[in-house]
PDB file of C-alpha atoms in Angstrom:
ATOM      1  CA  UNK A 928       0.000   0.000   0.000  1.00 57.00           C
ATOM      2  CA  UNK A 929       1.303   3.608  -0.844  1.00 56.00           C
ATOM      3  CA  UNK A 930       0.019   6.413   1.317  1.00 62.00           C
ATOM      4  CA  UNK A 931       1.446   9.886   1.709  1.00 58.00           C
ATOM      5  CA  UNK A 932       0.509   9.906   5.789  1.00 64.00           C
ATOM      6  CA  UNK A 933       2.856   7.014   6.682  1.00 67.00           C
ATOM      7  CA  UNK A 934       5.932   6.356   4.915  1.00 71.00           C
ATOM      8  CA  UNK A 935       7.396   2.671   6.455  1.00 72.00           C
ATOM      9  CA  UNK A 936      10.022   2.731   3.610  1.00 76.00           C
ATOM     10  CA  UNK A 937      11.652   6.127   5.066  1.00 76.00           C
ATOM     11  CA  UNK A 938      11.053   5.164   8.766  1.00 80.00           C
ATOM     12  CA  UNK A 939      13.223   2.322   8.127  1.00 83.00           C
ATOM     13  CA  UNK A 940      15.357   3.445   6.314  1.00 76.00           C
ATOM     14  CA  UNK A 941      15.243   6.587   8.540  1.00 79.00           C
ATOM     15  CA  UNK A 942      16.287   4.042  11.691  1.00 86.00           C
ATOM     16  CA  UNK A 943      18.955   2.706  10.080  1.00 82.00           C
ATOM     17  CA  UNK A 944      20.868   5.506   9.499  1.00 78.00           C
ATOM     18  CA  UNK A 945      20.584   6.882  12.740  1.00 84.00           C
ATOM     19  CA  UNK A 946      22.053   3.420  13.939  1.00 86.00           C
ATOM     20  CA  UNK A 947      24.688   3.796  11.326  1.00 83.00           C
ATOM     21  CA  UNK A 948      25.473   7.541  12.442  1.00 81.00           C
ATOM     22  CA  UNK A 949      25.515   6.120  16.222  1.00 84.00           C
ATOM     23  CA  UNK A 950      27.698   3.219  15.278  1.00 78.00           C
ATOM     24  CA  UNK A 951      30.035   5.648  13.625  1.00 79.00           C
ATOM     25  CA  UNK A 952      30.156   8.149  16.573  1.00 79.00           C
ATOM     26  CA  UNK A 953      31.329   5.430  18.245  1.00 77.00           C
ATOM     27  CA  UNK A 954      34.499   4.610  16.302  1.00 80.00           C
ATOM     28  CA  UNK A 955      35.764   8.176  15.767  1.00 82.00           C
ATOM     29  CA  UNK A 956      35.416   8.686  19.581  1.00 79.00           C
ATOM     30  CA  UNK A 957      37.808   5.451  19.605  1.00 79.00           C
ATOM     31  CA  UNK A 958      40.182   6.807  16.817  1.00 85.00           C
ATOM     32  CA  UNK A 959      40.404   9.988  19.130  1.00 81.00           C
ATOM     33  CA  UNK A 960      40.826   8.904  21.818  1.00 80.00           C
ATOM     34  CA  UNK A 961      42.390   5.317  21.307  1.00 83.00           C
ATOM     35  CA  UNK A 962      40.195   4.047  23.936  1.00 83.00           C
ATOM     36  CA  UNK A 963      37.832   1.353  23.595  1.00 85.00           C
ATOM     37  CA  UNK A 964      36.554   1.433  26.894  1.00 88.00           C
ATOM     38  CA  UNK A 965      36.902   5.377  27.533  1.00 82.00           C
ATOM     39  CA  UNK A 966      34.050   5.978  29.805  1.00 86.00           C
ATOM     40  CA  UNK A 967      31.247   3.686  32.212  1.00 89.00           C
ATOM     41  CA  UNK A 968      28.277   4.091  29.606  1.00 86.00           C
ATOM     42  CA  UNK A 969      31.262   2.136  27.265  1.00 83.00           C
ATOM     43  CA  UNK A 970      31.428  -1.111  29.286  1.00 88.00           C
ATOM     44  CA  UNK A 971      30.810  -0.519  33.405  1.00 91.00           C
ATOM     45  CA  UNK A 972      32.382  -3.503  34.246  1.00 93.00           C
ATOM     46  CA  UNK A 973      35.742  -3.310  32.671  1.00 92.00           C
ATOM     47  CA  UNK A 974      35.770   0.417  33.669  1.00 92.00           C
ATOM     48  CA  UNK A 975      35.589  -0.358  36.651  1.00 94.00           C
ATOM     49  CA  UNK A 976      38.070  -2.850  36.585  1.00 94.00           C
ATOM     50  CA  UNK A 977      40.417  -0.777  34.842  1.00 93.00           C
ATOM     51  CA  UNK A 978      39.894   2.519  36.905  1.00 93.00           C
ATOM     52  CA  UNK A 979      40.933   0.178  40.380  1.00 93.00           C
ATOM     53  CA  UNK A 980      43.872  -0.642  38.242  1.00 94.00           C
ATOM     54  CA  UNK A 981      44.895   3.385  37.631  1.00 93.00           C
ATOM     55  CA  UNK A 982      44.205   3.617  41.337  1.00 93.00           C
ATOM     56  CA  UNK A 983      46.923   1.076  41.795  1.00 93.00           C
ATOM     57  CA  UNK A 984      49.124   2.256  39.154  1.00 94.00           C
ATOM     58  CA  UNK A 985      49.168   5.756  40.849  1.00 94.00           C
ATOM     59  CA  UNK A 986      50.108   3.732  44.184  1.00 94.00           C
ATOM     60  CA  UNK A 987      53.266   2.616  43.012  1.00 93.00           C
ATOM     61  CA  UNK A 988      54.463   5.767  41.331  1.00 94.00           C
ATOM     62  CA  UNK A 989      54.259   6.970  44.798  1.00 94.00           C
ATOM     63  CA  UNK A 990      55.841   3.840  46.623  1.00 95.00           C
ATOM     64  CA  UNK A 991      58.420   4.288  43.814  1.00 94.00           C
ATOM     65  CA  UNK A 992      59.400   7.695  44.928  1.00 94.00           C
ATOM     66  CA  UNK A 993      59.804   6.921  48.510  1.00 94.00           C
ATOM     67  CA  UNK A 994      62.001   4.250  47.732  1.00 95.00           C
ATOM     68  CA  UNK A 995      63.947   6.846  45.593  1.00 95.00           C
ATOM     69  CA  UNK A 996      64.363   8.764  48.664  1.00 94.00           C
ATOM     70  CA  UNK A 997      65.215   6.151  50.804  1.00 94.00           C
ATOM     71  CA  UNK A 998      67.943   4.932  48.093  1.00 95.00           C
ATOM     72  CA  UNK A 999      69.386   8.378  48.064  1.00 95.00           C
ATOM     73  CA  UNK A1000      69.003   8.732  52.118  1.00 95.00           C
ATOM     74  CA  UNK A1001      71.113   5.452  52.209  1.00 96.00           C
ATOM     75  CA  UNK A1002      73.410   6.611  49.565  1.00 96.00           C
ATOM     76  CA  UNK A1003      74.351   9.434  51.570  1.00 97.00           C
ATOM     77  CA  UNK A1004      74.681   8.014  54.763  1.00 97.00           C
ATOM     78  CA  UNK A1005      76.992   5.182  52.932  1.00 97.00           C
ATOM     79  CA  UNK A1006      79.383   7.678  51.446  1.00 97.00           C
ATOM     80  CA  UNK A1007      79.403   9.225  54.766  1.00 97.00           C
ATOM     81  CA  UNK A1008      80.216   5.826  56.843  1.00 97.00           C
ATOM     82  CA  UNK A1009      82.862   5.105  53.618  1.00 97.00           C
ATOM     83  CA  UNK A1010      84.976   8.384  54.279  1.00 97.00           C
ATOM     84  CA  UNK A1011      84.448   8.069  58.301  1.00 97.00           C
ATOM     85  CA  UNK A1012      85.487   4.410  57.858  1.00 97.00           C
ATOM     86  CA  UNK A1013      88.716   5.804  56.213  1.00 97.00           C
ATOM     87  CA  UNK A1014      89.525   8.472  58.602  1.00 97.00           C
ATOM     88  CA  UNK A1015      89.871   6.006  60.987  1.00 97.00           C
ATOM     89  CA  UNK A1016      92.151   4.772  58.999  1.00 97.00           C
ATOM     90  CA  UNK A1017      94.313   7.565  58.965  1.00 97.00           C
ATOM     91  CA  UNK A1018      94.072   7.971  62.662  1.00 97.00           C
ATOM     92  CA  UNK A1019      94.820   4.390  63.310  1.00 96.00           C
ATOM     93  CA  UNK A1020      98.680   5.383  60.864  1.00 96.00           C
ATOM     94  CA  UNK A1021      98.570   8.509  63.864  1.00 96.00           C
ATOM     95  CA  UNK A1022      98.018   6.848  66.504  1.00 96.00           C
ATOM     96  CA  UNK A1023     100.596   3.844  65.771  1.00 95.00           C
ATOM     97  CA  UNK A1024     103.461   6.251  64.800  1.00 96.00           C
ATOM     98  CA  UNK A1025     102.363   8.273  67.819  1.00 96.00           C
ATOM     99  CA  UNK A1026     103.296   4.680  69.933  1.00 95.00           C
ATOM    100  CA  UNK A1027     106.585   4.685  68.902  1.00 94.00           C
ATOM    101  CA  UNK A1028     108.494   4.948  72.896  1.00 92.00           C
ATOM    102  CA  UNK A1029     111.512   6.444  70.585  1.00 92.00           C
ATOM    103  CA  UNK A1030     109.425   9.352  69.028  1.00 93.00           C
ATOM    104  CA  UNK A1031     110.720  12.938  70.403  1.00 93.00           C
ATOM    105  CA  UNK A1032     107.680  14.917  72.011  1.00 93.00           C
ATOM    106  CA  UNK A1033     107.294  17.150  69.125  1.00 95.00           C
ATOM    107  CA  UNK A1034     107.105  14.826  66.123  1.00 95.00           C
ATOM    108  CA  UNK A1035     104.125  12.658  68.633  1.00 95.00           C
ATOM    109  CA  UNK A1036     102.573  16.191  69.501  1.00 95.00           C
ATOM    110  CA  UNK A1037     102.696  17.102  65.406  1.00 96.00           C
ATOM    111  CA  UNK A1038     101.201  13.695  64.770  1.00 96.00           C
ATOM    112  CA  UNK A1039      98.332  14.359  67.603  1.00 96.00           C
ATOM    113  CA  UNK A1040      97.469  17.959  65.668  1.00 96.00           C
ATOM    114  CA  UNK A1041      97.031  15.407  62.881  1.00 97.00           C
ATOM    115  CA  UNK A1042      94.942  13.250  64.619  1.00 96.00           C
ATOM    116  CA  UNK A1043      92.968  15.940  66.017  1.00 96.00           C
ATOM    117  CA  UNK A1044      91.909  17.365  62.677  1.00 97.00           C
ATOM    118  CA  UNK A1045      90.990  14.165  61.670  1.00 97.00           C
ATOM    119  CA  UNK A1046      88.678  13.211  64.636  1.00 96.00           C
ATOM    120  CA  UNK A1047      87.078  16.906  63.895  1.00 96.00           C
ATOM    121  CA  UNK A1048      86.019  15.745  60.525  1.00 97.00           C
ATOM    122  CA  UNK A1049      84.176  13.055  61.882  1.00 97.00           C
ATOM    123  CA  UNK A1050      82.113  15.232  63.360  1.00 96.00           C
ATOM    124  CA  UNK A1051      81.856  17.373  60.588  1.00 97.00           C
ATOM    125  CA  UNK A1052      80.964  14.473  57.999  1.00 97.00           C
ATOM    126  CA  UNK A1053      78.329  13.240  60.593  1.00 97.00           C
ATOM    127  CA  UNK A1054      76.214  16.399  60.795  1.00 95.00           C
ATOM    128  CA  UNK A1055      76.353  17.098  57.091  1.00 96.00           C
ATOM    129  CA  UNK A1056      75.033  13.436  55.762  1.00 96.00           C
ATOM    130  CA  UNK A1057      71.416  14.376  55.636  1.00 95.00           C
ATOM    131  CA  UNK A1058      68.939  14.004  52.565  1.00 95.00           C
ATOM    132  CA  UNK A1059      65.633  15.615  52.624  1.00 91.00           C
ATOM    133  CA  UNK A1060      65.905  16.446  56.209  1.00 92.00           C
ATOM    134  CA  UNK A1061      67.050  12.867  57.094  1.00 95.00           C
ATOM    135  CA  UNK A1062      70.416  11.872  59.119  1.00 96.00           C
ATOM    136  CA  UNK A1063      70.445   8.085  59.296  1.00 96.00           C
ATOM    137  CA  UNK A1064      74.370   8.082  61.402  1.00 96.00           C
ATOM    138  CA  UNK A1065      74.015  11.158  63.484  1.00 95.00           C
ATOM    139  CA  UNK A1066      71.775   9.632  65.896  1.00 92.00           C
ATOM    140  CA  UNK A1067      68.574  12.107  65.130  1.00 94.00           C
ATOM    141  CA  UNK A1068      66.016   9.554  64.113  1.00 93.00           C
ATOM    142  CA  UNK A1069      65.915   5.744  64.831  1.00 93.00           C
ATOM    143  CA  UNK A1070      65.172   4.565  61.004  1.00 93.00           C
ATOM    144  CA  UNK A1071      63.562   5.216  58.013  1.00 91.00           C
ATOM    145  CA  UNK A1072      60.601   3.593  57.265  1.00 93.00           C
ATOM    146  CA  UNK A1073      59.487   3.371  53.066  1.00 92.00           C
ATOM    147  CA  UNK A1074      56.491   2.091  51.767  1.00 91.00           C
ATOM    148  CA  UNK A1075      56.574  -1.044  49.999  1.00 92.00           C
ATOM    149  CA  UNK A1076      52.948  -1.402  48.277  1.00 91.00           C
ATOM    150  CA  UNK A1077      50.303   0.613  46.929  1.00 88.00           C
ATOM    151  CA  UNK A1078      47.758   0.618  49.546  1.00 87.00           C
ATOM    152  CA  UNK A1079      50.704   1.296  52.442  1.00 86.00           C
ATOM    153  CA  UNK A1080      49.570  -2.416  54.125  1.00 90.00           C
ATOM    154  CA  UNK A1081      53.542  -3.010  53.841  1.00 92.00           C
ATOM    155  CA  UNK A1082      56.409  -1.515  54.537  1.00 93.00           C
ATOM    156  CA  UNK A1083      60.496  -1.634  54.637  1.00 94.00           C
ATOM    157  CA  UNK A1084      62.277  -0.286  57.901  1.00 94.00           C
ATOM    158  CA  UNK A1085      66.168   1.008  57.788  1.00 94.00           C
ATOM    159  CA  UNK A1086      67.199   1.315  61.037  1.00 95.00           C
ATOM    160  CA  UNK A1087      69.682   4.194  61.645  1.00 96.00           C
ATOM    161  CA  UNK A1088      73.597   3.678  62.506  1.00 96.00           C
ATOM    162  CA  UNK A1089      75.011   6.417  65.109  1.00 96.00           C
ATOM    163  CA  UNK A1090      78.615   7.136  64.213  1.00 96.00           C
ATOM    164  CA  UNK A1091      79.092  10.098  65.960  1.00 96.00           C
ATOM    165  CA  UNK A1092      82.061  10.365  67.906  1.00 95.00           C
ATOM    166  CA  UNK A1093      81.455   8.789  71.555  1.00 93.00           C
ATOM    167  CA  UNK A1094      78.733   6.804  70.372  1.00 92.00           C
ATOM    168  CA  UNK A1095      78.238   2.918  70.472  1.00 90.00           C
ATOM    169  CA  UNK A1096      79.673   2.525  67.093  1.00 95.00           C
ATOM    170  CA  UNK A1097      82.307   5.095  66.730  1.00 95.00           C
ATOM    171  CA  UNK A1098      83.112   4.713  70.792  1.00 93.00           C
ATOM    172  CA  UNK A1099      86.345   7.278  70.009  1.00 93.00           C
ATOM    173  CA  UNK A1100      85.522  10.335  72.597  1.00 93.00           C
ATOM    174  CA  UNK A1101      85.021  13.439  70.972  1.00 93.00           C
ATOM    175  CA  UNK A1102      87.715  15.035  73.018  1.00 94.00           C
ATOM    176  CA  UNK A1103      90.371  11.820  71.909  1.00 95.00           C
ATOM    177  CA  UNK A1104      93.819  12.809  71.970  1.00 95.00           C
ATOM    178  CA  UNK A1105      97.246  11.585  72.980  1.00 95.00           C
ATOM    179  CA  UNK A1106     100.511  12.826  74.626  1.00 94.00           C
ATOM    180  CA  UNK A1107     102.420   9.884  75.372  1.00 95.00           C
ATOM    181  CA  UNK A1108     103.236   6.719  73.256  1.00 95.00           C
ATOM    182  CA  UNK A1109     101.162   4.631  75.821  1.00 95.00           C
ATOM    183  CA  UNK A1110      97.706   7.116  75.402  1.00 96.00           C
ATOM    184  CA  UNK A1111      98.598   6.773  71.813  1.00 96.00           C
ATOM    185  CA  UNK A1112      98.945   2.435  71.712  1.00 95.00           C
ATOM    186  CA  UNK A1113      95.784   3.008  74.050  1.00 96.00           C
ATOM    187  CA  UNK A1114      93.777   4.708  71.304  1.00 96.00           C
ATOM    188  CA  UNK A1115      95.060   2.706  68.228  1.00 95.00           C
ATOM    189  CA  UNK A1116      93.216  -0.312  70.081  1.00 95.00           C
ATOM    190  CA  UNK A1117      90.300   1.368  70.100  1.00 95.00           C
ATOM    191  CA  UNK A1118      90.323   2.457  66.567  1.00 96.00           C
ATOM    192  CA  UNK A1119      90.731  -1.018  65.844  1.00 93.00           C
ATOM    193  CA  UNK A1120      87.454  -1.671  67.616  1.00 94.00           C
ATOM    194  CA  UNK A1121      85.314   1.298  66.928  1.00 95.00           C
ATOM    195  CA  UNK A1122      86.478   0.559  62.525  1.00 95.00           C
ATOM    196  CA  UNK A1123      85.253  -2.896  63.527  1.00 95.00           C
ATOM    197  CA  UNK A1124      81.817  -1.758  64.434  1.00 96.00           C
ATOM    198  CA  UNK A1125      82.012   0.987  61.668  1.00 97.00           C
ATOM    199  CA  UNK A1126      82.432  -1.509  58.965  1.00 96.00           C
ATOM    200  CA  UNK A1127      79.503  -4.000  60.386  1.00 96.00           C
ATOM    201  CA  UNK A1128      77.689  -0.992  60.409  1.00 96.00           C
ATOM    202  CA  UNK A1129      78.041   0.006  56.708  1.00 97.00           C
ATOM    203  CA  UNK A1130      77.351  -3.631  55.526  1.00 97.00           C
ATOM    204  CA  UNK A1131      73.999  -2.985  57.239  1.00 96.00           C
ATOM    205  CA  UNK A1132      73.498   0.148  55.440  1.00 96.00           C
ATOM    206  CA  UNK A1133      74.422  -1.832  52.601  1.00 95.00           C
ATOM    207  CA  UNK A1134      72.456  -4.657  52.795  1.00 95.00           C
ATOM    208  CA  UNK A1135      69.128  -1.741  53.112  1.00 95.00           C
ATOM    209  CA  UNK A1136      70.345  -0.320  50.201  1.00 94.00           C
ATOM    210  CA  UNK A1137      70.294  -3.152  47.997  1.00 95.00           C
ATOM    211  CA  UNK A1138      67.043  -4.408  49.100  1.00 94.00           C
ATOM    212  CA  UNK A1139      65.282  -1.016  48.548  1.00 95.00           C
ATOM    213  CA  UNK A1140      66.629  -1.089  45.212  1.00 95.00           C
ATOM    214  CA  UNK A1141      65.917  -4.711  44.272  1.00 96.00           C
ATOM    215  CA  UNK A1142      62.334  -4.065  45.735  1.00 95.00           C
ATOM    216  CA  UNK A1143      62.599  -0.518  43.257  1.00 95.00           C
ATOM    217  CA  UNK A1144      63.097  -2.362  40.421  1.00 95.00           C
ATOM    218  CA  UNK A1145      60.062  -4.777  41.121  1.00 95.00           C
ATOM    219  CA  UNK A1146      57.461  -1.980  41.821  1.00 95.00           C
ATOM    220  CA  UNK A1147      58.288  -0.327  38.572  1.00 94.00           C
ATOM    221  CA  UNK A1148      58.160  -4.025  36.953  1.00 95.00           C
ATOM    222  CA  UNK A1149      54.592  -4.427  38.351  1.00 94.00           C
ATOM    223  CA  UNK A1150      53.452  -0.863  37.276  1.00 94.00           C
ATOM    224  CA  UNK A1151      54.742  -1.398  33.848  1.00 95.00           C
ATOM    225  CA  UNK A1152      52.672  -4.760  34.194  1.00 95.00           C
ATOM    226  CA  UNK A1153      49.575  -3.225  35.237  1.00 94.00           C
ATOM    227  CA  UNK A1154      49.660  -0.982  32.615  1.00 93.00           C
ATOM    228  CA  UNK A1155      49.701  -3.367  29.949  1.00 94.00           C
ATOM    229  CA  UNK A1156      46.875  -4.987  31.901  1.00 94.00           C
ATOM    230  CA  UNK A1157      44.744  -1.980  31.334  1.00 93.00           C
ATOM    231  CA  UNK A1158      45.857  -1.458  27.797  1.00 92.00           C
ATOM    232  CA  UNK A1159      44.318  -5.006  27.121  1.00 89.00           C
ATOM    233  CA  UNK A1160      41.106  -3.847  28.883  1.00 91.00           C
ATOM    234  CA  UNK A1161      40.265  -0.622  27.058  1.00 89.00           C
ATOM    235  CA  UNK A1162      42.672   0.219  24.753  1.00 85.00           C
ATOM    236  CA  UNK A1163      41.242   0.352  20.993  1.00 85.00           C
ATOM    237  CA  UNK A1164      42.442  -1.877  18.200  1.00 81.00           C
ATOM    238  CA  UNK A1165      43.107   1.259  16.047  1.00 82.00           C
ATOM    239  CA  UNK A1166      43.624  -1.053  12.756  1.00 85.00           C
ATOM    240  CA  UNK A1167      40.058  -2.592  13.453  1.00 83.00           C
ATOM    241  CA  UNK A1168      38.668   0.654  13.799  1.00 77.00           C
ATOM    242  CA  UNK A1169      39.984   2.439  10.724  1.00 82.00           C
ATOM    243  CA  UNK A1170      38.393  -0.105   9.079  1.00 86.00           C
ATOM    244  CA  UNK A1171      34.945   0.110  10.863  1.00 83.00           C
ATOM    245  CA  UNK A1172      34.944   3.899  10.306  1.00 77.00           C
ATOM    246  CA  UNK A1173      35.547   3.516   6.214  1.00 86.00           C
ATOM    247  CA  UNK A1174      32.427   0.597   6.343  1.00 84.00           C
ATOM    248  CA  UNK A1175      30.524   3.333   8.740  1.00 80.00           C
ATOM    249  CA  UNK A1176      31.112   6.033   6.072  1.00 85.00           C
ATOM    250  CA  UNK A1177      30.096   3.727   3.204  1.00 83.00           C
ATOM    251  CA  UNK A1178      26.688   2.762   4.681  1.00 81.00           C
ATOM    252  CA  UNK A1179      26.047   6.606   6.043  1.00 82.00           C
ATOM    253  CA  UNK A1180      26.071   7.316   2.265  1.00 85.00           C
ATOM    254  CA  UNK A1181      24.146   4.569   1.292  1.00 80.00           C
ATOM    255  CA  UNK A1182      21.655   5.662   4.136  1.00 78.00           C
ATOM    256  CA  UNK A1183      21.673   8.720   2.868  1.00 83.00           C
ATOM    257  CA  UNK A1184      20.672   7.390  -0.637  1.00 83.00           C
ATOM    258  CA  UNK A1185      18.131   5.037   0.982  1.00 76.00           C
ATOM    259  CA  UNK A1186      16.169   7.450   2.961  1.00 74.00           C
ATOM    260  CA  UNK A1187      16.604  10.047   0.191  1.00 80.00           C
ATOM    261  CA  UNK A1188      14.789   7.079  -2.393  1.00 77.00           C
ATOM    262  CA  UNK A1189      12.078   6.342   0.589  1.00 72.00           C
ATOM    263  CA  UNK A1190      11.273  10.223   0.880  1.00 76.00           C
ATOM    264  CA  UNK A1191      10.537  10.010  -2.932  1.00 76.00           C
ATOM    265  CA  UNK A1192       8.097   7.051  -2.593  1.00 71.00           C
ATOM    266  CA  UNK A1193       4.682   9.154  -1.889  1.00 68.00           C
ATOM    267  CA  UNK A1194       5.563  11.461  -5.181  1.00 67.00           C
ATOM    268  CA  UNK A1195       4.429   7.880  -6.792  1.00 65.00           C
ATOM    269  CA  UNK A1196       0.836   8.966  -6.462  1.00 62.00           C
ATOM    270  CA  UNK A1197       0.416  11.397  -8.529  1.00 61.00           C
ATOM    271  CA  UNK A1198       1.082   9.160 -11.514  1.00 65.00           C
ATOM    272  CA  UNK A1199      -2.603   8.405 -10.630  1.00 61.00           C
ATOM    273  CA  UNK A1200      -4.297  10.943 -11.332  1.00 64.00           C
ATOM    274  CA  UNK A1201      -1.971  12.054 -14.725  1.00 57.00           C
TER     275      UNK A1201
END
């Protein structure tokens, strides 16, 4: 039947297009934006999904920055342990030569100006190995605590290493001097002891170190991971779409055409009445 109230030729035709103009909407906004999944009205579950996994993502780059810190922190208390560790060194050489029961009083009192300076710069080295406000060997904080995962459940503790002078590692008083070959023997002993403790210490500084870096390198190994993850969730397959969007444009025109051809249909009746 042919009437000029209803046209069911251009209504369907009419609905298709629209579908086809909907369908292509669709695939530039993927082609734009490269996302398959780019909002919830896309997919709600996987954006869900995927959105938990940014939240994660974002976690680690955090936890991956405190680490950072704590690497440097440790970096600079290791360099400072290192250089303490060989000015005892040096002060050990003093304090042997100083032993020496032959030694006239000036060459021992010339070797205890030496060993003086050299005690200072303990000091000096101790109060300058901070990072970010944090002295892990001057006996200001009791460790340094970084976190290890994303939601701060777990975390890694460096406990600090007091080397100042008169300390339980470095037990050299800060007033250490000699005058006599036996004060002298008397604090090359203890040298011997306090590097002792100095060097366990740094191999626990070390040992931190390495595991805050190993653990480093797996956070940004598990980021990387859940990025990928969330690629495969909502990322667009951009060849796939290309080609949608050229079959999209195809069947717009041919809509076009259609609905164009159905619009024409009631015009039929006048032949009618010719």
């Amino acid at each position: 039947m042919v009437s000029v109230n209803t046209n069911s030729g251009a209504m369907i035709a009419l609905q298709n297009l629209n579908k086809t103009n909907m369908d292509l909407q669709t695939t530039q906004n993927r082609i734009n934006t490269g996302l398959e999944v780019s909002s919830a009205k896309d997919n709600g579950g996987i954006y869900a999904i995927a959105q938990r996994m940014r939240s994660q993502v974002s976690g680690y780059g955090v936890v991956g920055q405190i680490l950072d810190r704590g690497e440097a922190t440790l970096d600079v208390a290791l360099a400072a342990g290192e250089a303490i560790s060989d000015l005892l060194i040096e002060m050990n050489e003093k304090a042997l030569a100083a032993s020496d029961a032959s030694l006239d009083t000036a060459s021992r009192s010339a070797l205890n100006e030496d060993f003086k300076a050299l005690r200072q710069q303990i000091s000096t080295i101790v109060s300058n190995a901070e990072f970010n406000g944090v002295n892990l060997i001057d006996g200001s904080t009791n460790s340094f605590v970084a976190l290890a995962n994303q939601d701060g459940s777990n975390t890694i503790t460096v406990s600090a290493e007091n080397m100042s002078l008169s300390g339980s590692i470095v037990s050299l008083s800060a007033t250490a001097s000699f005058a006599t070959a036996t004060q002298a023997s008397n604090i090359a002993s203890q040298i011997g002891t306090t590097l002792d403790s100095v060097n366990s210490a740094l191999a626990r500084l070390g040992t931190k170190s390495k595991s805050l870096e190993i653990h480093s390198t797996f956070v940004t190994k598990l980021s990387d991971a859940l990025e990928v993850g969330i690629g495969n969730l909502v990322d667009a397959d951009l060849a796939k779409e290309s080609a949608e969007l050229q079959a999209l444009q195809v069947k717009q025109q041919l809509g076009t055409q259609a609905l164009s051809i159905a619009n024409q249909q009631p015009q039929s009746i006048l032949s009618y009445f010719g």
